[in-house]
């Protein structure tokens, strides 16, 4: 109970902090319209977008119903291609596997492409503790790494930062490398980061990437980026490690083309991301480049439990970020307020499932159930329905505050007794009316400070409709 | 208008909704007037309070089921059930059947209720084929599309279609008209600072649009927006769409007092 309470305070504190953080507010405000408009344009340009979403959903559903089979097929193909597959039940196991591979390869420097699963594993801290130098190569990830933070968005890790903040951050970290000028333009910032990173790419021993998809029929892992950093991370170092959740597997390249069509359009409003790369294993004799060793670490971490229950549809998620981009709560508080790697609607559904219900009581509740997330999800995950399902589950587990539950119970008891209900409401309605009818609204209501601290409360009419109607009609 | 004659006998039960019942009864009277204009006979059963959404959204399925059973019984005899709120209709149409998934008898009854329950404007336009109303409103209005009505019931054109026939009324869309206002029932009390931020964004959009009136189809959202507009001192009047369509705009708008008139 105390853990729950402290988490609750923590969420509220994080929220308050975020709402007062003017940089965050400025950055989020700038991002919000852009994502929405671009997605709308991309949709308009593809008349069969909705049918494609249905097809994408069906592909994912089919995989989830046959996950064992496709994972086995995938593993077999990876082995045929000369790679290795490692199975990790938990994040700790997965970290250990990656750390062991690095150790065996005598690695000093590790470059990383963007991978939410590695964030979920907290891989960086484990590798750093093992004495490795870890460098993020995705620009957004690089920025949050410099800042000592975690990503606040699954596809735009540094979306919460203003350009001015990034300028300062680069100046602070890069001036010792000889970049003494403060650069402020987007282009120039990208170039500076690239040139700093270029040195690391060639010295890296191990490259770690995530995977947007794992194709069972060929054993390929697919990475979609806009920067091309994924290519350098996977092909330059001696060893390439892919970290991915088990739900990432898809049957075929045909399925891949369907999913790619909805992914970029939903994420950034692009028709296609700039780079879509397929990697199928270590360098073959005929290849001019590529790693000597290729490992795939497949992480379960609670996913297989989700297969059974009513939350299976959440495993369809292709991490496009559209639900975050369209969530007004996310846009108001940013990703860090959610307290774990996944944020926004998909995070509020996933976090309790992967990380435990007890420590994430606020997440499903801090939502108006406005359903915009559900409306935009490319694989049609009923996100807001799942959040409601979480609330029912919390109630069943008695995780929500006792007093609140009692109030709702008592109210419902009265609400199922209409005459009593009308009788009990009559006096407060009349009092509120008497108090506020001249001005039309109340500026303060006892026990409803949450409302009236920032809003007036329009005055009730004094007598309920039901009472007025039936006294006028003289009938029931 | 021929179709109106044929449908003279259409019988409907009015689900008032708890907020309209307790806070703004005029919405109930407006709904009745519009339904009668369209040729319906309206019954207002006494045995109704709320659709149970506050309990459902708090995760209390037992309480919700108790309330749902009452609603189902109350309206069993009506040909149609109408409510002037997208969010209550969504609860009845989509959440009730789901609640009784494991109870064959009640699931059937819940589905039967869902099949005949309509949000007011969509019923008037789609079932009663009402083309126009007899009302005048002198003002430039924006329309806030409430979430459940818009996304779960597909209500967007229907109120606008009817508003187009109101003499003197000009409709001007604001930015982000389909973004949540931050009400969310108990959400607005449990997470007031997030809610305030959302409703402030909404009010900013209302302000930028330069309209003098804001309309919507769900009283919950309208209380939230009107309450915030008033606190900000913005001179924008707020009405439920039914009030404007029924020509009941002579009295105070939502959050306005007698001293404002
Ligand atoms: S839940 Fe849907 S919208 Fe959200 S990230 Fe996943 S696929 Fe995208």
mmCIF file of C-alpha atoms in Angstrom, chain A residues 7-312:
data_model
loop_
_atom_site.group_PDB
_atom_site.id
_atom_site.type_symbol
_atom_site.label_atom_id
_atom_site.label_comp_id
_atom_site.label_asym_id
_atom_site.label_seq_id
_atom_site.Cartn_x
_atom_site.Cartn_y
_atom_site.Cartn_z
ATOM 1 C CA UNK A 7 4.176 6.010 -6.683
ATOM 2 C CA UNK A 8 1.030 8.058 -6.700
ATOM 3 C CA UNK A 9 2.735 11.043 -5.199
ATOM 4 C CA UNK A 10 5.593 10.556 -7.594
ATOM 5 C CA UNK A 11 3.342 10.629 -10.625
ATOM 6 C CA UNK A 12 1.629 13.750 -9.422
ATOM 7 C CA UNK A 13 4.923 15.404 -8.647
ATOM 8 C CA UNK A 14 6.315 14.546 -12.039
ATOM 9 C CA UNK A 15 3.172 15.899 -13.658
ATOM 10 C CA UNK A 16 3.277 19.150 -11.770
ATOM 11 C CA UNK A 17 6.934 19.585 -12.586
ATOM 12 C CA UNK A 18 6.300 18.944 -16.266
ATOM 13 C CA UNK A 19 3.416 21.378 -16.410
ATOM 14 C CA UNK A 20 5.636 24.065 -14.893
ATOM 15 C CA UNK A 21 8.661 23.326 -17.093
ATOM 16 C CA UNK A 22 8.532 26.068 -19.684
ATOM 17 C CA UNK A 23 11.126 24.442 -21.962
ATOM 18 C CA UNK A 24 9.197 21.210 -22.014
ATOM 19 C CA UNK A 25 5.940 23.025 -22.616
ATOM 20 C CA UNK A 26 7.454 24.987 -25.465
ATOM 21 C CA UNK A 27 8.966 21.912 -27.102
ATOM 22 C CA UNK A 28 5.824 19.804 -26.726
ATOM 23 C CA UNK A 29 3.616 22.568 -28.030
ATOM 24 C CA UNK A 30 5.759 22.851 -31.123
ATOM 25 C CA UNK A 31 5.757 19.120 -31.796
ATOM 26 C CA UNK A 32 2.093 18.470 -31.292
ATOM 27 C CA UNK A 33 0.464 20.074 -34.322
ATOM 28 C CA UNK A 34 3.199 18.932 -36.688
ATOM 29 C CA UNK A 35 2.805 15.210 -36.125
ATOM 30 C CA UNK A 36 -0.970 15.407 -36.397
ATOM 31 C CA UNK A 37 -1.031 17.420 -39.619
ATOM 32 C CA UNK A 38 1.605 15.317 -41.320
ATOM 33 C CA UNK A 39 -0.236 12.131 -40.544
ATOM 34 C CA UNK A 40 -3.438 13.591 -41.967
ATOM 35 C CA UNK A 41 -1.641 14.551 -45.179
ATOM 36 C CA UNK A 42 -0.132 11.102 -45.508
ATOM 37 C CA UNK A 43 -3.525 9.506 -44.975
ATOM 38 C CA UNK A 44 -5.135 11.707 -47.564
ATOM 39 C CA UNK A 45 -2.498 10.651 -50.072
ATOM 40 C CA UNK A 46 -3.259 6.962 -49.577
ATOM 41 C CA UNK A 47 -6.963 6.312 -50.132
ATOM 42 C CA UNK A 48 -6.678 2.701 -49.005
ATOM 43 C CA UNK A 49 -5.022 3.649 -45.733
ATOM 44 C CA UNK A 50 -7.822 2.227 -43.604
ATOM 45 C CA UNK A 51 -7.864 -1.067 -45.482
ATOM 46 C CA UNK A 52 -4.116 -1.256 -45.078
ATOM 47 C CA UNK A 53 -4.568 -0.769 -41.334
ATOM 48 C CA UNK A 54 -6.984 -3.682 -41.281
ATOM 49 C CA UNK A 55 -4.492 -5.792 -43.158
ATOM 50 C CA UNK A 56 -1.721 -4.764 -40.750
ATOM 51 C CA UNK A 57 -3.876 -5.702 -37.777
ATOM 52 C CA UNK A 58 -4.704 -9.069 -39.327
ATOM 53 C CA UNK A 59 -1.063 -9.863 -39.981
ATOM 54 C CA UNK A 60 -0.173 -9.133 -36.386
ATOM 55 C CA UNK A 61 -3.122 -11.109 -35.071
ATOM 56 C CA UNK A 62 -2.158 -14.066 -37.202
ATOM 57 C CA UNK A 63 1.401 -13.967 -35.886
ATOM 58 C CA UNK A 64 0.274 -13.728 -32.286
ATOM 59 C CA UNK A 65 -1.989 -16.725 -32.716
ATOM 60 C CA UNK A 66 0.967 -18.709 -34.092
ATOM 61 C CA UNK A 67 3.850 -17.067 -32.295
ATOM 62 C CA UNK A 68 5.736 -20.236 -31.334
ATOM 63 C CA UNK A 69 5.840 -21.463 -34.889
ATOM 64 C CA UNK A 70 7.041 -18.197 -36.376
ATOM 65 C CA UNK A 71 9.685 -17.707 -33.708
ATOM 66 C CA UNK A 72 11.048 -21.198 -34.363
ATOM 67 C CA UNK A 73 11.087 -20.574 -38.083
ATOM 68 C CA UNK A 74 12.848 -17.271 -37.539
ATOM 69 C CA UNK A 75 15.469 -18.837 -35.312
ATOM 70 C CA UNK A 76 16.112 -21.580 -37.822
ATOM 71 C CA UNK A 77 16.664 -19.018 -40.591
ATOM 72 C CA UNK A 78 18.997 -16.908 -38.477
ATOM 73 C CA UNK A 79 21.074 -20.000 -37.742
ATOM 74 C CA UNK A 80 21.108 -20.959 -41.427
ATOM 75 C CA UNK A 81 22.408 -17.476 -42.168
ATOM 76 C CA UNK A 82 25.232 -17.988 -39.688
ATOM 77 C CA UNK A 83 23.847 -16.010 -36.767
ATOM 78 C CA UNK A 84 22.801 -16.957 -33.252
ATOM 79 C CA UNK A 85 19.537 -16.473 -31.387
ATOM 80 C CA UNK A 86 19.415 -16.062 -27.604
ATOM 81 C CA UNK A 87 16.210 -16.277 -25.605
ATOM 82 C CA UNK A 88 15.793 -14.072 -22.545
ATOM 83 C CA UNK A 89 12.919 -14.464 -20.138
ATOM 84 C CA UNK A 90 13.641 -11.251 -18.251
ATOM 85 C CA UNK A 91 15.386 -7.950 -18.827
ATOM 86 C CA UNK A 92 18.212 -9.027 -16.495
ATOM 87 C CA UNK A 93 18.781 -12.192 -18.486
ATOM 88 C CA UNK A 94 18.856 -10.212 -21.693
ATOM 89 C CA UNK A 95 21.380 -7.745 -20.295
ATOM 90 C CA UNK A 96 23.568 -10.581 -19.104
ATOM 91 C CA UNK A 97 23.522 -12.189 -22.535
ATOM 92 C CA UNK A 98 24.518 -8.931 -24.221
ATOM 93 C CA UNK A 99 27.218 -8.247 -21.646
ATOM 94 C CA UNK A 100 28.640 -11.750 -22.124
ATOM 95 C CA UNK A 101 28.780 -11.345 -25.887
ATOM 96 C CA UNK A 102 30.604 -8.048 -25.461
ATOM 97 C CA UNK A 103 33.050 -9.598 -23.037
ATOM 98 C CA UNK A 104 33.761 -12.514 -25.295
ATOM 99 C CA UNK A 105 34.419 -10.099 -28.146
ATOM 100 C CA UNK A 106 36.844 -8.162 -25.956
ATOM 101 C CA UNK A 107 34.852 -5.069 -26.675
ATOM 102 C CA UNK A 108 35.729 -1.597 -25.416
ATOM 103 C CA UNK A 109 33.352 0.586 -27.347
ATOM 104 C CA UNK A 110 29.711 -0.125 -28.175
ATOM 105 C CA UNK A 111 27.588 1.918 -30.562
ATOM 106 C CA UNK A 112 23.854 1.731 -30.346
ATOM 107 C CA UNK A 113 21.044 2.389 -32.754
ATOM 108 C CA UNK A 114 17.671 3.346 -31.332
ATOM 109 C CA UNK A 115 16.077 0.466 -29.483
ATOM 110 C CA UNK A 116 13.219 0.795 -27.042
ATOM 111 C CA UNK A 117 13.752 -2.774 -25.913
ATOM 112 C CA UNK A 118 17.277 -1.918 -24.794
ATOM 113 C CA UNK A 119 15.771 0.997 -22.863
ATOM 114 C CA UNK A 120 13.306 -1.439 -21.337
ATOM 115 C CA UNK A 121 16.284 -3.585 -20.314
ATOM 116 C CA UNK A 122 18.251 -0.579 -18.981
ATOM 117 C CA UNK A 123 21.049 -2.014 -21.035
ATOM 118 C CA UNK A 124 23.278 1.051 -21.083
ATOM 119 C CA UNK A 125 23.806 1.133 -17.347
ATOM 120 C CA UNK A 126 24.595 -2.585 -17.256
ATOM 121 C CA UNK A 127 27.178 -2.265 -20.032
ATOM 122 C CA UNK A 128 28.704 0.837 -18.531
ATOM 123 C CA UNK A 129 28.996 -0.939 -15.208
ATOM 124 C CA UNK A 130 30.889 -3.652 -17.086
ATOM 125 C CA UNK A 131 33.407 -1.027 -18.150
ATOM 126 C CA UNK A 132 32.228 -0.441 -21.711
ATOM 127 C CA UNK A 133 31.874 2.882 -23.435
ATOM 128 C CA UNK A 134 28.373 3.072 -24.858
ATOM 129 C CA UNK A 135 27.494 5.651 -27.489
ATOM 130 C CA UNK A 136 24.006 6.245 -28.795
ATOM 131 C CA UNK A 137 24.044 7.060 -32.491
ATOM 132 C CA UNK A 138 20.452 8.072 -33.126
ATOM 133 C CA UNK A 139 20.441 11.841 -32.828
ATOM 134 C CA UNK A 140 17.569 11.970 -30.362
ATOM 135 C CA UNK A 141 19.020 9.169 -28.257
ATOM 136 C CA UNK A 142 22.413 10.849 -28.393
ATOM 137 C CA UNK A 143 20.880 14.052 -27.063
ATOM 138 C CA UNK A 144 19.160 12.364 -24.134
ATOM 139 C CA UNK A 145 22.300 10.370 -23.420
ATOM 140 C CA UNK A 146 24.343 13.586 -23.209
ATOM 141 C CA UNK A 147 21.698 15.026 -20.914
ATOM 142 C CA UNK A 148 21.756 11.935 -18.729
ATOM 143 C CA UNK A 149 18.097 11.310 -19.390
ATOM 144 C CA UNK A 150 15.928 8.632 -20.919
ATOM 145 C CA UNK A 151 13.857 8.998 -24.102
ATOM 146 C CA UNK A 152 10.547 10.780 -23.609
ATOM 147 C CA UNK A 153 8.992 9.506 -26.831
ATOM 148 C CA UNK A 154 9.379 6.139 -28.533
ATOM 149 C CA UNK A 155 10.308 7.577 -31.917
ATOM 150 C CA UNK A 156 11.436 11.079 -30.991
ATOM 151 C CA UNK A 157 13.475 10.553 -27.817
ATOM 152 C CA UNK A 158 14.345 14.230 -27.322
ATOM 153 C CA UNK A 159 11.016 15.727 -28.311
ATOM 154 C CA UNK A 160 10.814 17.382 -24.890
ATOM 155 C CA UNK A 161 13.871 19.526 -25.540
ATOM 156 C CA UNK A 162 13.950 22.903 -27.229
ATOM 157 C CA UNK A 163 16.575 23.680 -29.817
ATOM 158 C CA UNK A 164 18.150 26.173 -27.431
ATOM 159 C CA UNK A 165 18.605 23.447 -24.843
ATOM 160 C CA UNK A 166 20.254 21.202 -27.419
ATOM 161 C CA UNK A 167 22.582 24.005 -28.445
ATOM 162 C CA UNK A 168 23.694 24.410 -24.848
ATOM 163 C CA UNK A 169 24.052 20.688 -24.326
ATOM 164 C CA UNK A 170 26.250 20.304 -27.417
ATOM 165 C CA UNK A 171 28.306 23.284 -26.421
ATOM 166 C CA UNK A 172 28.867 21.836 -22.986
ATOM 167 C CA UNK A 173 29.942 18.413 -24.254
ATOM 168 C CA UNK A 174 31.540 19.167 -27.603
ATOM 169 C CA UNK A 175 33.661 22.215 -26.895
ATOM 170 C CA UNK A 176 36.349 20.022 -25.336
ATOM 171 C CA UNK A 177 36.430 18.140 -28.652
ATOM 172 C CA UNK A 178 37.173 21.335 -30.501
ATOM 173 C CA UNK A 179 33.666 22.396 -31.434
ATOM 174 C CA UNK A 180 33.789 25.719 -29.657
ATOM 175 C CA UNK A 181 31.117 27.596 -31.616
ATOM 176 C CA UNK A 182 27.551 27.494 -30.407
ATOM 177 C CA UNK A 183 25.474 26.120 -33.277
ATOM 178 C CA UNK A 184 21.792 26.914 -33.305
ATOM 179 C CA UNK A 185 20.402 25.772 -36.644
ATOM 180 C CA UNK A 186 18.905 22.324 -36.945
ATOM 181 C CA UNK A 187 21.079 21.344 -39.851
ATOM 182 C CA UNK A 188 24.244 22.502 -38.132
ATOM 183 C CA UNK A 189 23.359 20.621 -34.951
ATOM 184 C CA UNK A 190 22.827 17.429 -36.926
ATOM 185 C CA UNK A 191 26.146 17.896 -38.715
ATOM 186 C CA UNK A 192 28.033 18.521 -35.510
ATOM 187 C CA UNK A 193 26.587 15.390 -33.916
ATOM 188 C CA UNK A 194 27.408 13.382 -37.036
ATOM 189 C CA UNK A 195 30.957 14.513 -37.101
ATOM 190 C CA UNK A 196 31.448 13.787 -33.402
ATOM 191 C CA UNK A 197 29.895 10.372 -33.848
ATOM 192 C CA UNK A 198 31.823 9.485 -36.986
ATOM 193 C CA UNK A 199 34.940 8.832 -34.940
ATOM 194 C CA UNK A 200 33.079 6.433 -32.691
ATOM 195 C CA UNK A 201 31.563 4.432 -35.525
ATOM 196 C CA UNK A 202 34.942 3.271 -36.750
ATOM 197 C CA UNK A 203 36.309 2.439 -33.324
ATOM 198 C CA UNK A 204 33.269 0.508 -32.123
ATOM 199 C CA UNK A 205 33.686 -3.200 -31.506
ATOM 200 C CA UNK A 206 30.038 -4.017 -31.030
ATOM 201 C CA UNK A 207 26.964 -2.442 -32.592
ATOM 202 C CA UNK A 208 23.614 -2.914 -30.898
ATOM 203 C CA UNK A 209 20.375 -2.142 -32.678
ATOM 204 C CA UNK A 210 16.733 -2.827 -32.142
ATOM 205 C CA UNK A 211 14.413 -4.228 -34.753
ATOM 206 C CA UNK A 212 11.197 -2.879 -36.153
ATOM 207 C CA UNK A 213 10.395 -6.296 -37.549
ATOM 208 C CA UNK A 214 11.898 -9.769 -37.667
ATOM 209 C CA UNK A 215 11.037 -11.597 -40.869
ATOM 210 C CA UNK A 216 10.565 -15.307 -40.230
ATOM 211 C CA UNK A 217 10.801 -16.469 -43.841
ATOM 212 C CA UNK A 218 14.285 -14.978 -44.345
ATOM 213 C CA UNK A 219 15.648 -14.491 -40.846
ATOM 214 C CA UNK A 220 16.144 -10.793 -41.537
ATOM 215 C CA UNK A 221 15.773 -8.038 -38.990
ATOM 216 C CA UNK A 222 14.397 -4.790 -40.312
ATOM 217 C CA UNK A 223 15.359 -1.348 -39.061
ATOM 218 C CA UNK A 224 13.642 1.800 -40.138
ATOM 219 C CA UNK A 225 15.392 5.113 -39.492
ATOM 220 C CA UNK A 226 15.624 8.588 -40.875
ATOM 221 C CA UNK A 227 19.283 9.050 -40.196
ATOM 222 C CA UNK A 228 21.044 6.003 -41.556
ATOM 223 C CA UNK A 229 22.799 5.564 -38.238
ATOM 224 C CA UNK A 230 21.348 2.074 -38.009
ATOM 225 C CA UNK A 231 23.415 1.013 -41.016
ATOM 226 C CA UNK A 232 26.662 2.245 -39.568
ATOM 227 C CA UNK A 233 25.875 0.695 -36.206
ATOM 228 C CA UNK A 234 25.119 -2.717 -37.662
ATOM 229 C CA UNK A 235 27.682 -3.082 -40.382
ATOM 230 C CA UNK A 236 30.874 -1.371 -39.179
ATOM 231 C CA UNK A 237 31.579 -3.073 -35.832
ATOM 232 C CA UNK A 238 32.873 -6.644 -35.628
ATOM 233 C CA UNK A 239 29.815 -7.845 -33.774
ATOM 234 C CA UNK A 240 26.195 -6.927 -34.376
ATOM 235 C CA UNK A 241 23.651 -7.595 -31.639
ATOM 236 C CA UNK A 242 19.960 -7.166 -32.243
ATOM 237 C CA UNK A 243 17.690 -6.770 -29.226
ATOM 238 C CA UNK A 244 14.000 -7.284 -29.873
ATOM 239 C CA UNK A 245 10.782 -8.282 -28.171
ATOM 240 C CA UNK A 246 9.396 -11.645 -29.198
ATOM 241 C CA UNK A 247 6.318 -9.981 -30.670
ATOM 242 C CA UNK A 248 8.376 -8.378 -33.435
ATOM 243 C CA UNK A 249 8.375 -11.435 -35.666
ATOM 244 C CA UNK A 250 6.280 -11.366 -38.847
ATOM 245 C CA UNK A 251 5.853 -14.118 -41.432
ATOM 246 C CA UNK A 252 7.096 -12.756 -44.743
ATOM 247 C CA UNK A 253 8.477 -9.910 -46.815
ATOM 248 C CA UNK A 254 4.989 -9.372 -48.246
ATOM 249 C CA UNK A 255 3.726 -8.744 -44.731
ATOM 250 C CA UNK A 256 6.648 -6.412 -44.189
ATOM 251 C CA UNK A 257 5.579 -4.237 -47.094
ATOM 252 C CA UNK A 258 2.072 -3.889 -45.634
ATOM 253 C CA UNK A 259 3.384 -2.966 -42.194
ATOM 254 C CA UNK A 260 5.914 -0.507 -43.557
ATOM 255 C CA UNK A 261 3.133 1.293 -45.398
ATOM 256 C CA UNK A 262 1.291 2.055 -42.162
ATOM 257 C CA UNK A 263 4.341 2.531 -39.946
ATOM 258 C CA UNK A 264 5.961 5.644 -41.378
ATOM 259 C CA UNK A 265 2.678 7.279 -42.294
ATOM 260 C CA UNK A 266 1.411 6.869 -38.743
ATOM 261 C CA UNK A 267 4.679 7.818 -37.114
ATOM 262 C CA UNK A 268 5.941 10.872 -38.944
ATOM 263 C CA UNK A 269 3.537 11.211 -41.841
ATOM 264 C CA UNK A 270 6.211 10.099 -44.271
ATOM 265 C CA UNK A 271 5.386 7.636 -47.028
ATOM 266 C CA UNK A 272 8.488 5.724 -46.108
ATOM 267 C CA UNK A 273 11.184 6.427 -43.606
ATOM 268 C CA UNK A 274 14.433 7.465 -45.267
ATOM 269 C CA UNK A 275 16.249 4.214 -44.533
ATOM 270 C CA UNK A 276 14.714 0.775 -44.393
ATOM 271 C CA UNK A 277 17.480 -1.753 -43.865
ATOM 272 C CA UNK A 278 17.379 -5.519 -43.708
ATOM 273 C CA UNK A 279 20.156 -7.480 -42.006
ATOM 274 C CA UNK A 280 20.285 -11.211 -42.179
ATOM 275 C CA UNK A 281 23.432 -12.302 -40.454
ATOM 276 C CA UNK A 282 27.199 -12.042 -40.371
ATOM 277 C CA UNK A 283 29.335 -11.167 -43.372
ATOM 278 C CA UNK A 284 29.423 -13.901 -45.995
ATOM 279 C CA UNK A 285 32.481 -14.640 -48.124
ATOM 280 C CA UNK A 286 31.056 -12.625 -50.985
ATOM 281 C CA UNK A 287 30.182 -9.572 -48.842
ATOM 282 C CA UNK A 288 32.447 -6.560 -48.802
ATOM 283 C CA UNK A 289 31.302 -5.406 -45.381
ATOM 284 C CA UNK A 290 29.297 -6.566 -42.419
ATOM 285 C CA UNK A 291 29.977 -7.909 -38.942
ATOM 286 C CA UNK A 292 31.894 -11.082 -38.224
ATOM 287 C CA UNK A 293 29.311 -12.225 -35.712
ATOM 288 C CA UNK A 294 25.570 -11.677 -35.560
ATOM 289 C CA UNK A 295 23.437 -12.234 -32.464
ATOM 290 C CA UNK A 296 19.752 -11.769 -31.843
ATOM 291 C CA UNK A 297 18.543 -11.453 -28.259
ATOM 292 C CA UNK A 298 14.820 -12.109 -28.051
ATOM 293 C CA UNK A 299 13.188 -10.715 -24.954
ATOM 294 C CA UNK A 300 10.001 -11.974 -23.388
ATOM 295 C CA UNK A 301 9.820 -9.884 -20.181
ATOM 296 C CA UNK A 302 6.117 -10.467 -19.608
ATOM 297 C CA UNK A 303 5.005 -10.559 -23.220
ATOM 298 C CA UNK A 304 4.101 -14.242 -23.347
ATOM 299 C CA UNK A 305 1.783 -13.774 -20.359
ATOM 300 C CA UNK A 306 -0.048 -11.117 -22.362
ATOM 301 C CA UNK A 307 -0.739 -13.648 -25.099
ATOM 302 C CA UNK A 308 -3.291 -15.432 -22.974
ATOM 303 C CA UNK A 309 -5.482 -12.743 -21.501
ATOM 304 C CA UNK A 310 -7.580 -9.889 -22.754
ATOM 305 C CA UNK A 311 -4.544 -7.740 -23.478
ATOM 306 C CA UNK A 312 -3.201 -9.693 -26.421
#
